[in-house]
Coordinates of C-alpha atoms in Angstrom, one line a residue:
Chain U
M1 CA 17.5 26.9 7.8
K2 CA 14.2 27.6 9.1
T3 CA 11.4 28.0 6.3
S4 CA 8.2 30.0 6.8
R5 CA 4.9 27.5 7.5
W6 CA 3.4 29.2 4.2
A7 CA 6.3 28.5 1.3
I8 CA 6.2 24.5 3.3
A9 CA 2.3 24.8 3.0
S10 CA 2.2 26.2 -0.8
R11 CA 5.2 23.5 -1.7
A12 CA 3.3 20.8 -0.7
L13 CA -0.1 21.7 -2.6
A14 CA 2.1 22.2 -6.0
A15 CA 3.3 18.7 -4.6
V16 CA 0.6 16.3 -3.6
L17 CA -2.2 18.7 -6.0
G18 CA -0.1 20.0 -8.8
G19 CA 2.1 16.4 -8.8
Y20 CA -1.1 14.7 -9.1
A21 CA -2.7 16.4 -11.6
L22 CA 0.5 16.0 -13.8
A23 CA 0.6 12.6 -13.4
A24 CA -3.1 12.3 -14.3
G25 CA -2.6 14.3 -17.6
V26 CA 0.2 11.4 -18.4
N27 CA -1.6 9.0 -17.8
V28 CA -4.7 10.7 -19.5
A29 CA -2.6 11.5 -22.9
L30 CA -0.4 7.8 -22.6
A31 CA -3.7 6.2 -22.9
L32 CA -5.2 8.3 -25.6
A33 CA -1.9 8.3 -27.6
L34 CA -1.3 4.2 -27.3
K35 CA -5.5 3.6 -27.9
N36 CA -4.5 1.4 -30.7
S37 CA -0.9 -0.4 -30.0
G38 CA -3.0 -3.1 -28.4
P39 CA -5.3 -4.6 -26.4
R40 CA -7.3 -2.1 -24.1
E41 CA -6.4 -3.3 -20.7
D42 CA -3.1 -3.9 -22.2
V43 CA -2.7 0.4 -22.8
I44 CA -4.6 0.8 -19.8
L45 CA -2.2 -0.3 -17.2
L46 CA 1.3 1.0 -19.6
A47 CA -0.7 4.2 -19.2
T48 CA -1.4 4.5 -15.9
M49 CA 2.0 2.6 -14.4
P50 CA 4.3 5.6 -15.5
A51 CA 2.4 7.9 -13.5
F52 CA 2.9 7.3 -10.1
L53 CA 6.4 7.4 -11.2
V54 CA 5.9 10.7 -13.0
W55 CA 4.2 12.2 -9.7
A56 CA 7.4 10.8 -7.2
G57 CA 9.5 13.1 -9.5
A58 CA 6.9 15.8 -9.5
V59 CA 7.1 15.8 -6.1
V60 CA 11.4 15.6 -6.0
W61 CA 10.8 18.6 -8.1
V62 CA 8.6 20.7 -5.9
F63 CA 10.9 20.1 -3.2
A64 CA 13.9 20.4 -4.8
A65 CA 13.3 23.8 -6.5
R66 CA 15.0 26.8 -5.7
T67 CA 12.3 29.2 -5.3
A68 CA 8.8 28.9 -5.0
W69 CA 8.4 29.8 -8.1
R70 CA 10.5 27.4 -10.1
A71 CA 8.7 24.9 -8.4
W72 CA 5.0 25.8 -9.6
A73 CA 6.3 26.5 -12.5
G74 CA 7.8 23.1 -12.8
V75 CA 4.9 21.6 -12.2
A76 CA 2.4 23.9 -14.0
I77 CA 4.1 24.1 -17.3
P78 CA 4.0 20.7 -18.2
S79 CA 0.1 20.6 -17.2
A80 CA -0.3 22.3 -19.5
V81 CA 1.9 21.4 -21.9
I82 CA 0.3 17.7 -21.2
A83 CA -3.2 19.1 -21.6
A84 CA -2.8 20.8 -24.6
A85 CA -1.9 17.4 -25.8
V86 CA -4.9 16.0 -24.5
W87 CA -6.6 18.2 -26.0
F88 CA -5.1 17.8 -29.2
L89 CA -5.1 13.7 -29.0
K90 CA -9.3 14.0 -28.1
S91 CA -10.3 16.2 -31.4
G92 CA -7.9 15.9 -33.7
G93 CA -6.2 13.0 -33.1
A94 CA -9.4 10.6 -31.7
A95 CA -10.4 10.6 -35.8
S96 CA -7.7 7.7 -36.1
Chain Y
M1 CA 14.0 24.6 -0.7
K2 CA 17.6 24.6 1.1
N3 CA 20.2 25.5 0.0
T4 CA 21.6 22.4 -1.8
F5 CA 19.5 20.1 -3.2
R6 CA 20.9 17.0 -0.8
L7 CA 20.0 19.2 2.3
S8 CA 16.6 19.9 0.5
M9 CA 15.8 15.9 0.3
T10 CA 17.2 15.8 4.0
W11 CA 13.9 17.7 4.4
L12 CA 12.2 15.5 2.7
H13 CA 12.8 12.7 3.9
T14 CA 12.6 13.8 7.6
W15 CA 8.7 15.1 6.8
T16 CA 7.9 12.0 4.3
G17 CA 9.5 9.9 6.9
L18 CA 7.4 11.1 9.7
L19 CA 3.8 12.4 8.6
L20 CA 2.4 8.9 8.2
G21 CA 5.2 6.6 9.4
W22 CA 2.7 5.0 12.4
V23 CA 0.6 3.7 9.3
L24 CA 3.7 2.6 7.4
F25 CA 5.2 0.6 10.8
A26 CA 1.4 -0.5 11.0
I27 CA 1.0 -1.4 7.1
F28 CA 4.7 -3.5 7.5
V29 CA 4.2 -5.6 10.2
T30 CA 0.4 -6.6 9.1
G31 CA 2.3 -7.4 5.4
T32 CA 5.0 -9.3 7.1
A33 CA 2.9 -10.8 8.8
T34 CA 0.5 -11.8 5.7
Y35 CA 3.5 -13.6 3.8
F36 CA 2.8 -16.0 6.5
K37 CA -1.4 -16.2 6.4
A38 CA -2.1 -19.5 5.8
E39 CA 0.3 -20.8 8.7
I40 CA -1.0 -17.9 10.9
T41 CA -4.6 -19.2 10.2
Q42 CA -3.8 -22.3 10.7
W43 CA -2.8 -21.8 13.7
M44 CA -5.9 -19.7 15.1
Q45 CA -8.1 -22.4 13.4
P46 CA -6.4 -25.9 15.2
E47 CA -9.1 -28.3 14.8
L48 CA -9.0 -28.1 10.8
R49 CA -8.0 -31.1 9.5
R50 CA -5.5 -30.7 6.3
G51 CA -6.2 -33.9 4.2
D52 CA -4.7 -35.9 2.0
S53 CA -5.6 -34.9 -1.3
P54 CA -6.4 -31.8 -2.9
V55 CA -8.4 -33.1 -5.7
D56 CA -10.5 -34.9 -3.3
A57 CA -10.9 -32.2 -1.2
A58 CA -12.3 -30.7 -5.0
A59 CA -14.5 -33.2 -5.0
V60 CA -16.1 -32.3 -1.6
A61 CA -16.2 -29.0 -1.7
W62 CA -18.7 -29.4 -5.7
K63 CA -21.1 -32.1 -3.6
S64 CA -21.3 -29.2 -1.1
L65 CA -21.7 -26.3 -3.0
E66 CA -24.3 -28.0 -5.0
E67 CA -26.2 -29.1 -1.8
R68 CA -25.3 -25.0 -0.6
A69 CA -25.5 -23.2 -3.4
P70 CA -27.2 -24.3 -6.3
E71 CA -28.2 -21.2 -8.6
S72 CA -25.6 -19.9 -8.2
T73 CA -23.5 -19.2 -11.3
R74 CA -20.3 -18.5 -9.5
W75 CA -18.3 -20.0 -7.4
F76 CA -14.9 -19.9 -6.5
V77 CA -12.6 -22.3 -3.7
G78 CA -9.7 -21.9 -2.7
L79 CA -8.3 -25.7 -1.5
P80 CA -5.8 -27.3 1.0
D81 CA -2.2 -27.6 0.7
D82 CA 1.0 -27.9 3.5
R83 CA 0.3 -24.5 4.1
A84 CA -3.5 -23.8 5.2
T85 CA -5.4 -26.1 6.0
A86 CA -9.0 -26.0 5.0
T87 CA -11.0 -25.1 2.1
T88 CA -12.7 -22.1 1.1
A89 CA -15.8 -21.3 -1.3
F90 CA -17.2 -18.5 -1.9
W91 CA -20.0 -18.2 -4.5
Q92 CA -21.8 -15.3 -5.9
P93 CA -25.6 -15.3 -6.1
G94 CA -27.5 -16.6 -9.2
T95 CA -31.0 -16.1 -10.7
G96 CA -32.6 -16.3 -8.1
G97 CA -31.0 -13.0 -6.1
K98 CA -30.1 -15.1 -3.6
R99 CA -27.2 -13.2 -1.2
S100 CA -23.6 -14.2 -2.1
G101 CA -22.0 -16.3 0.4
S102 CA -18.5 -18.1 1.6
A103 CA -18.1 -21.5 3.8
T104 CA -14.9 -22.7 4.9
F105 CA -15.3 -26.7 4.3
D106 CA -13.2 -29.8 5.9
P107 CA -11.6 -31.1 3.4
V108 CA -12.9 -34.9 4.1
T109 CA -16.1 -34.6 5.0
G110 CA -17.4 -31.5 3.5
E111 CA -19.2 -30.6 6.3
V112 CA -18.7 -26.4 7.2
V113 CA -16.7 -26.4 10.1
T114 CA -16.4 -26.4 13.3
A115 CA -13.7 -24.9 14.5
R116 CA -13.0 -22.1 16.9
E117 CA -14.6 -18.8 15.1
S118 CA -11.6 -16.8 14.3
R119 CA -11.0 -14.4 11.3
G120 CA -7.2 -15.7 11.5
A121 CA -4.5 -13.6 9.6
E122 CA -7.3 -12.8 7.2
F123 CA -7.5 -9.5 9.7
F124 CA -3.7 -8.8 9.5
Y125 CA -4.5 -9.4 5.4
R126 CA -7.3 -6.8 5.1
F127 CA -6.0 -4.5 8.3
H128 CA -2.8 -4.5 5.8
F129 CA -4.4 -2.0 3.0
Q130 CA -7.6 -1.5 4.7
L131 CA -6.5 -0.7 8.5
Q132 CA -9.7 -0.8 9.7
L133 CA -11.2 2.1 8.1
P134 CA -14.4 2.4 6.2
H135 CA -14.9 1.7 2.7
P136 CA -12.8 3.1 0.1
W137 CA -10.9 5.2 3.1
G138 CA -8.7 2.9 4.1
R139 CA -7.0 2.2 0.7
Y140 CA -6.3 6.0 0.0
L141 CA -5.0 6.0 3.5
A142 CA -3.2 3.4 2.5
G143 CA -2.5 4.5 -1.1
V144 CA -1.2 7.6 0.1
A145 CA 1.1 5.8 3.1
A146 CA 3.1 4.2 -0.3
M147 CA 3.4 6.9 -2.1
F148 CA 5.2 8.9 1.0
M149 CA 7.3 5.2 1.1
F150 CA 8.1 6.0 -2.4
V151 CA 9.6 9.0 -2.2
A152 CA 11.1 8.8 1.2
L153 CA 13.2 5.8 -0.4
I154 CA 14.1 8.4 -3.2
S155 CA 14.7 10.9 -1.0
G156 CA 16.6 8.4 1.0
V157 CA 19.0 7.4 -0.9
I158 CA 19.7 11.1 -1.9
T159 CA 19.8 11.9 2.2
H160 CA 21.8 9.0 2.9
R161 CA 24.0 8.6 -0.1
Q162 CA 27.5 7.6 2.4
F163 CA 25.2 4.5 3.1
F164 CA 26.5 2.9 0.8
K165 CA 30.3 3.8 1.1
E166 CA 29.9 3.1 5.0
F167 CA 27.6 0.0 4.4
F168 CA 29.7 -2.5 7.0
T169 CA 30.0 0.7 9.8
F170 CA 27.9 -0.6 12.5
R171 CA 28.8 1.1 15.4
P172 CA 26.4 -0.5 18.3
G173 CA 26.4 0.8 21.7
R174 CA 28.9 4.1 20.5
T175 CA 25.9 6.3 20.8
S176 CA 22.1 6.1 20.8
L177 CA 22.4 7.9 17.6
R178 CA 25.0 6.9 16.1
S179 CA 23.8 2.9 16.6
F180 CA 19.9 3.9 15.3
L181 CA 21.2 5.6 12.0
D182 CA 23.8 2.8 11.9
F183 CA 20.9 0.0 11.7
H184 CA 19.1 2.6 10.0
N185 CA 21.7 2.5 6.9
V186 CA 22.1 -1.5 7.1
T187 CA 18.4 -2.2 7.0
A188 CA 18.2 0.8 4.0
V189 CA 21.2 -0.9 2.2
L190 CA 20.1 -4.5 2.9
A191 CA 16.7 -4.6 1.1
L192 CA 16.4 -1.6 -1.0
P193 CA 15.3 -3.3 -4.1
F194 CA 12.7 -4.9 -2.4
Y195 CA 11.6 -1.8 -0.8
F196 CA 11.2 0.2 -4.3
M197 CA 9.1 -3.1 -5.4
I198 CA 6.9 -3.2 -2.6
S199 CA 5.6 1.0 -2.5
Y200 CA 5.9 0.7 -5.8
S201 CA 3.7 -2.3 -6.4
A202 CA 1.4 -1.7 -4.0
L203 CA 0.3 1.8 -5.6
V204 CA 0.0 -0.7 -9.4
I205 CA -2.2 -3.0 -7.2
F206 CA -4.9 -0.7 -6.1
M207 CA -4.5 2.2 -9.4
A208 CA -7.4 1.4 -10.5
M209 CA -8.8 3.7 -7.4
Y210 CA -6.1 5.5 -7.3
M211 CA -4.8 6.6 -11.2
P212 CA -8.7 5.9 -12.8
W213 CA -8.3 9.2 -15.6
G214 CA -6.4 6.9 -18.0
R215 CA -9.5 3.7 -17.6
E216 CA -11.8 6.5 -17.7
V217 CA -11.3 7.7 -20.6
L218 CA -11.1 5.1 -23.1
T219 CA -13.7 4.2 -21.9
D220 CA -15.3 6.9 -22.8
A221 CA -14.0 6.6 -26.6
Q222 CA -15.3 3.3 -26.1
A223 CA -18.8 4.6 -25.3
R224 CA -18.6 7.3 -28.0
A225 CA -17.5 4.3 -31.0
A226 CA -20.6 2.1 -29.4
G227 CA -22.8 5.3 -30.2
A228 CA -22.0 6.4 -33.1
V229 CA -22.6 2.4 -34.2
R230 CA -26.4 2.4 -32.6
E231 CA -25.9 5.7 -35.1
R232 CA -25.8 3.7 -37.9
G233 CA -28.3 0.9 -36.5
G234 CA -27.2 -1.1 -34.6
Q235 CA -28.7 -2.7 -30.9
S236 CA -27.3 -1.3 -28.1
G237 CA -27.2 -3.7 -25.0
A238 CA -29.6 -1.2 -23.3
E239 CA -32.0 -1.3 -25.7
K240 CA -32.3 -5.6 -25.2
K241 CA -32.5 -5.5 -22.3
A242 CA -35.4 -2.8 -22.3
G243 CA -36.6 -6.1 -24.6
G244 CA -37.4 -7.8 -20.9
V245 CA -34.6 -9.8 -19.4
E246 CA -35.1 -13.9 -20.7
K247 CA -34.8 -16.0 -18.6
K248 CA -32.3 -18.8 -20.0
P249 CA -32.8 -22.3 -19.4
W250 CA -30.8 -24.1 -16.7
V251 CA -28.0 -26.5 -18.5
S252 CA -27.0 -28.8 -16.0
P253 CA -23.5 -29.4 -15.2
A254 CA -21.8 -32.1 -16.0
P255 CA -20.5 -34.0 -13.1
V256 CA -17.1 -33.0 -11.6
G257 CA -15.6 -36.4 -11.2
P258 CA -13.6 -37.4 -14.3
M259 CA -12.5 -33.6 -14.5
L260 CA -10.9 -34.6 -11.4
E261 CA -8.9 -37.3 -12.8
E262 CA -7.3 -35.8 -15.6
V263 CA -6.5 -33.2 -13.1
A264 CA -5.0 -36.5 -10.9
R265 CA -3.2 -37.7 -13.9
R266 CA -2.0 -34.5 -14.7
W267 CA -0.6 -33.2 -11.5
G268 CA -1.0 -35.5 -9.4
R269 CA -3.1 -36.5 -6.1
E270 CA -0.9 -35.2 -3.2
H271 CA 0.7 -32.0 -2.6
P272 CA 1.7 -30.2 -4.6
T273 CA -1.3 -30.3 -7.1
V274 CA -4.3 -28.4 -7.9
K275 CA -4.7 -25.2 -5.3
R276 CA -8.0 -23.5 -6.8
M277 CA -11.3 -24.2 -8.6
D278 CA -13.3 -22.0 -9.8
V279 CA -16.2 -22.0 -11.4
T280 CA -17.5 -19.2 -13.8
E281 CA -21.3 -18.9 -16.0
R282 CA -22.3 -22.3 -14.0
G283 CA -25.8 -23.6 -15.1
T284 CA -25.3 -22.4 -18.6
E285 CA -23.5 -23.4 -22.6
K286 CA -20.6 -21.6 -21.2
M287 CA -20.3 -22.9 -17.9
V288 CA -16.1 -23.0 -17.8
V289 CA -14.1 -25.1 -15.0
T290 CA -10.9 -23.8 -14.3
F291 CA -8.5 -25.3 -12.3
T292 CA -5.4 -23.8 -11.1
R293 CA -1.7 -25.9 -9.8
A294 CA 0.0 -25.0 -6.6
E295 CA 3.1 -23.1 -6.6
A296 CA 2.9 -22.7 -10.7
G297 CA 6.2 -21.6 -10.6
S298 CA 6.1 -18.2 -12.0
V299 CA 6.6 -14.5 -10.4
S300 CA 3.4 -13.0 -12.2
I301 CA -0.2 -13.6 -11.5
T302 CA -1.4 -14.0 -14.8
Q303 CA 1.2 -16.9 -16.2
R304 CA 0.1 -19.5 -13.7
E305 CA -0.6 -23.8 -14.7
Q306 CA -4.0 -24.1 -15.1
L307 CA -6.7 -26.9 -16.3
R308 CA -9.9 -25.4 -17.8
F309 CA -13.5 -27.5 -18.8
N310 CA -15.9 -26.7 -20.5
G311 CA -19.0 -27.5 -17.5
A312 CA -21.7 -28.4 -19.9
T313 CA -20.2 -30.9 -21.5
G314 CA -17.4 -32.3 -19.6
E315 CA -14.3 -31.5 -22.0
L316 CA -10.8 -30.4 -21.5
L317 CA -9.9 -27.0 -23.6
P318 CA -7.6 -25.5 -25.2
E319 CA -5.5 -23.7 -23.3
E320 CA -6.5 -19.7 -23.2
K321 CA -4.1 -17.5 -25.4
K322 CA -3.2 -14.7 -23.0
M323 CA -4.1 -11.4 -24.6
G324 CA -1.6 -9.4 -22.8
G325 CA 1.1 -7.8 -24.0
V326 CA 4.3 -6.3 -22.1
A327 CA 1.7 -4.2 -19.7
T328 CA -0.1 -6.8 -18.7
E329 CA 2.6 -8.5 -18.1
V330 CA 5.1 -6.1 -15.6
H331 CA 1.9 -5.3 -13.8
G332 CA 1.2 -9.3 -12.8
T333 CA 5.2 -9.8 -11.5
L334 CA 4.6 -7.1 -9.9
Y335 CA 1.5 -8.0 -8.6
G336 CA 3.1 -10.9 -7.6
L337 CA 6.1 -10.3 -6.3
H338 CA 4.1 -7.6 -4.1
M339 CA 2.3 -11.1 -2.7
A340 CA 5.0 -13.6 -3.4
R341 CA 2.6 -16.5 -3.3
F342 CA 5.4 -17.9 -5.8
A343 CA 8.0 -18.3 -3.1
G344 CA 8.5 -21.4 -1.5
P345 CA 9.8 -21.7 1.8
A346 CA 13.3 -20.0 1.8
M347 CA 11.8 -17.3 -0.8
R348 CA 9.2 -16.8 1.8
W349 CA 11.6 -16.7 4.7
T350 CA 13.5 -14.0 2.5
F351 CA 10.6 -11.9 1.5
F352 CA 9.1 -12.1 5.4
L353 CA 12.8 -10.6 6.2
M354 CA 12.5 -8.1 4.3
G355 CA 9.3 -7.1 5.6
L356 CA 10.8 -7.1 9.0
F357 CA 14.2 -5.3 7.8
G358 CA 11.6 -2.4 6.7
S359 CA 9.8 -2.6 10.1
A360 CA 13.2 -1.8 11.6
L361 CA 13.9 0.5 9.0
V362 CA 10.6 2.7 9.7
A363 CA 10.7 2.5 13.4
T364 CA 14.4 3.7 13.9
G365 CA 14.1 6.6 11.2
L366 CA 10.9 7.3 13.7
V367 CA 13.0 6.9 16.1
M368 CA 15.7 8.8 15.2
W369 CA 13.5 12.0 14.7
T370 CA 13.3 11.9 18.0
I371 CA 16.4 11.8 19.7
K372 CA 17.7 14.1 17.2
R373 CA 15.4 17.1 18.3
R374 CA 15.7 15.9 22.0
A375 CA 19.0 18.2 23.2
K376 CA 17.7 20.7 21.5
Y377 CA 14.5 20.7 23.8
A378 CA 16.6 20.0 26.9
K379 CA 18.6 22.7 25.9
A380 CA 16.2 25.2 25.6
G381 CA 14.3 24.0 28.3
R382 CA 10.9 24.1 27.4
F383 CA 8.5 21.4 26.5
S384 CA 7.3 21.2 23.1
F385 CA 3.8 19.9 22.2
G386 CA 5.0 18.4 18.6
H387 CA 7.8 16.7 19.7
G388 CA 6.0 14.7 22.8
L389 CA 3.2 14.0 20.6
V390 CA 6.1 12.3 17.8
E391 CA 7.5 10.6 21.3
R392 CA 4.4 9.5 22.5
L393 CA 3.2 7.8 19.3
N394 CA 6.5 6.2 18.4
I395 CA 5.9 3.8 22.1
A396 CA 2.4 3.2 21.4
G397 CA 2.8 2.7 17.3
I398 CA 6.0 0.6 17.5
A399 CA 5.6 -1.4 20.6
G400 CA 2.7 -1.2 21.4
L401 CA 1.4 -2.5 18.0
F402 CA 3.6 -5.7 18.8
V403 CA 1.4 -6.1 22.6
A404 CA -1.8 -5.4 20.8
M405 CA -0.6 -8.4 18.2
G406 CA 0.2 -10.6 20.9
A407 CA -3.7 -9.8 22.7
I408 CA -4.8 -11.4 19.6
F409 CA -3.2 -14.1 19.7
W410 CA -3.8 -14.7 23.6
A411 CA -7.6 -13.9 22.8
N412 CA -7.4 -16.5 19.8
R413 CA -7.2 -19.5 22.5
L414 CA -8.4 -18.2 26.0
L415 CA -11.6 -17.3 24.2
P416 CA -14.1 -19.1 24.3
V417 CA -15.0 -21.6 21.5
G418 CA -17.8 -22.0 21.1
M419 CA -19.0 -18.2 22.0
D420 CA -21.0 -15.4 20.0
A421 CA -19.3 -13.3 17.3
R422 CA -15.4 -14.4 18.4
G423 CA -14.0 -13.6 15.5
D424 CA -14.9 -9.8 15.8
W425 CA -13.6 -10.5 19.8
E426 CA -10.5 -10.8 18.7
V427 CA -10.3 -8.1 17.0
K428 CA -11.9 -5.8 19.0
A429 CA -8.8 -7.7 21.5
F430 CA -6.4 -6.3 19.6
L431 CA -7.8 -2.3 19.2
Y432 CA -8.9 -2.0 22.7
T433 CA -4.8 -3.2 23.6
W434 CA -4.4 -1.0 21.5
A435 CA -5.8 1.9 22.1
A436 CA -4.7 0.7 25.5
M437 CA -0.8 1.0 25.0
L438 CA -2.0 4.4 23.3
A439 CA -3.2 5.7 26.7
H440 CA -0.1 4.5 29.0
A441 CA 2.3 5.9 26.8
V442 CA 0.8 9.1 26.8
V443 CA 0.9 8.7 30.7
R444 CA 4.2 7.4 31.7
P445 CA 7.6 8.9 31.2
V446 CA 9.2 8.1 27.8
L447 CA 11.5 5.6 28.8
A448 CA 9.5 3.9 31.5
A449 CA 6.7 3.1 29.1
W450 CA 9.2 1.9 26.0
R451 CA 10.4 -0.7 28.6
E452 CA 7.4 -1.8 30.1
Q453 CA 5.7 -2.0 26.7
L454 CA 8.1 -4.0 25.2
W455 CA 8.7 -6.4 27.9
A456 CA 4.6 -6.7 27.7
G457 CA 5.0 -7.8 23.9
A458 CA 8.3 -9.5 24.6
V459 CA 5.9 -12.2 27.8
L460 CA 3.1 -12.4 25.2
F461 CA 5.2 -13.7 22.4
T462 CA 7.6 -15.7 24.5
A463 CA 4.9 -17.1 26.8
L464 CA 2.4 -17.8 23.5
P465 CA 3.6 -22.2 23.1
V466 CA 3.6 -22.3 27.0
V467 CA -1.0 -21.3 26.2
D468 CA -1.0 -22.7 23.0
A469 CA 0.3 -25.9 25.3
V470 CA -1.9 -25.4 28.1
T471 CA -5.4 -24.9 26.5
G472 CA -5.8 -27.7 24.0
P473 CA -3.9 -30.9 22.1
F474 CA -3.4 -29.0 19.3
L475 CA 0.4 -28.3 19.7
A476 CA 1.2 -32.1 21.2
R477 CA -0.9 -33.2 18.3
A478 CA 1.3 -30.6 15.3
W479 CA 4.5 -31.9 17.3
A480 CA 3.6 -35.3 16.6
D481 CA 2.8 -34.9 12.8
G482 CA 6.1 -32.9 12.6
N483 CA 3.7 -30.3 10.9
A484 CA 6.0 -27.6 9.9
A485 CA 3.4 -24.8 9.7
Y486 CA 2.1 -25.1 12.7
L487 CA 6.0 -25.7 14.8
G488 CA 7.6 -22.6 12.4
F489 CA 4.4 -21.0 13.8
H490 CA 6.0 -21.0 17.1
V491 CA 9.6 -20.4 16.2
T492 CA 8.2 -17.2 15.1
V493 CA 6.7 -16.2 18.1
L494 CA 9.2 -17.0 20.0
A495 CA 12.3 -15.4 17.6
T496 CA 9.5 -12.3 17.9
G497 CA 9.0 -12.5 21.6
A498 CA 13.1 -12.6 22.0
M499 CA 13.9 -9.4 19.5
L500 CA 11.5 -7.3 21.2
A501 CA 13.2 -8.7 24.7
V502 CA 16.3 -7.7 23.3
V503 CA 15.6 -4.4 22.2
A504 CA 13.3 -3.7 26.3
W505 CA 16.6 -5.1 27.3
K506 CA 18.3 -2.2 25.6
V507 CA 16.4 0.0 26.5
S508 CA 16.1 -0.7 30.8
R509 CA 19.9 -0.1 30.6
I510 CA 19.8 3.6 28.5
G511 CA 17.2 4.5 31.7
A512 CA 19.8 2.8 34.4
G513 CA 20.4 5.5 36.7
R514 CA 23.1 7.6 34.9
G515 CA 21.7 10.8 33.9
R516 CA 21.9 9.2 30.1
D517 CA 20.2 12.7 29.3
G518 CA 23.2 15.0 29.6
E519 CA 24.9 12.6 27.7
R520 CA 22.9 11.8 25.2
K521 CA 23.5 15.4 24.9
A522 CA 26.6 16.1 25.0
D523 CA 27.0 13.1 22.1
A524 CA 24.3 15.2 20.2
A525 CA 27.0 18.1 20.2
R526 CA 30.4 16.0 19.2
E527 CA 28.4 13.9 16.5
R528 CA 27.8 17.9 14.9
K529 CA 31.3 18.7 15.6
S530 CA 32.0 15.5 14.0
R531 CA 29.8 15.1 11.5
P532 CA 28.1 18.7 10.2
A533 CA 27.1 16.1 6.9
E534 CA 24.7 13.8 9.3
E535 CA 24.0 17.8 10.7
A536 CA 20.2 18.2 8.9
V537 CA 19.1 13.7 9.1

């Protein structure tokens, strides 16, 4: 059951950096989406607390995925979707 | 990663547990001690007197601060209670630009205390989340460790699903690996919700440092909105400032006496009553004096019972409306649970025990990693640097930490009371002892190093009451006064010493002459045959 060092390094990168990027994206998207739903401090807390759960979930996904390809895709695709949502909220959605 | 989801999670559990295991262990042990921060500090500064009434202590502190920090605009004062002796004060500079400062006052006389200089349990508290590293790196490392722990918990629950089925099997002495695994299992299951709470809340407490992006983006949006207002002819703060700083006239504060009378009338004069007195915007119309009640009876840090007075007129202000929504409550509750400041004695002991279980959980995991792999290297007859490193770090990180903690308590009693930078020397005693334990773990054979360091820890902790009795009158006085906090400290160090002695004795038996390594190899082989599922722990 030896896994090559490169494979482990690649997944660790996906888990640590990719997972963090995804969590940060969710953090920003939630903050923008909930901007008008309450006091600012409350919104920040509401947007930040789940981010760590997203990160932990991403780490589990990355190391559970069958192939390195799927591991990366599982982080990259949601990150892209979130980035698009952030862009939309910042430009169109921010007019509210 | 591996063939099945569970094996992948086993791999993840193994490595997230190992990589920062020693950091986690140190964080867990110092954090567990911090649940009794006030009591430990009281023992480390035994000259302090508690005084009978926190209300009187507040009046005394007010007077001392008027002398010491007359121009300061903010005062923060912690008052003595049945756990802590002294009054601790911290103040921020005033308009005069004087430096902020802090002091510990005698609750009765208001003099700056003449107790031995010691950081007390403040050292353990700071170490718990800063690890003696330069700011902000200690907090980042602690955050990374918390994240590792969180992931190790999730993957550990998946790995050890049978634990929940086999919870009532503890097979001491069958084989070392089995009993370690059983112990790992018992400590894991007993306090699992606590571990999830403690690691997740650790991340949440410093989340402004770890995950600032949501805050950033909203601040940007606000700054933009403010800019738009400015373009429409509003005036920005920056422009106001450019017009020259106006020095506002000093508004003298109202006397504190009537405020304290009101506090005493509502909450009583004796313990437990008021715990904090905080002053903001001192010397302005907007000055507020806030009193916070001890044992607020609420878990959340945002839900404390308070009385607020207008500091310029002395009148009682209406209760503050809690602005926060659900998220603020959840956050406050998580923060409150982590710190357990709401806890009464029984609850505090429960948290303390769960902290000890957590420490044991980390320690058994670390040791199992080496036992699992030892047979493999022994069979191959080759030395592995990585395995040797983990063996040695386990000894210094687990047993050595207790020796270092014993050393800080001994230094507290043995260093001359009037010595310069005494508090720093206590901390040095801790760090140098720990470094010495690392060196010792490297040069001695593995089992001998374990045995010697565990015995050293056992002796340091068990003999501490003797050292205390010989070096001063404090133990006798605490006994006469029935000072529960002080005596409780002694009971706890004796129990810790006994625990270390039991483990040391067990290790001594492993090393008792019989070729245990060979036996262990046979055990490991049997284990593997009988339980293929545990293969990859």
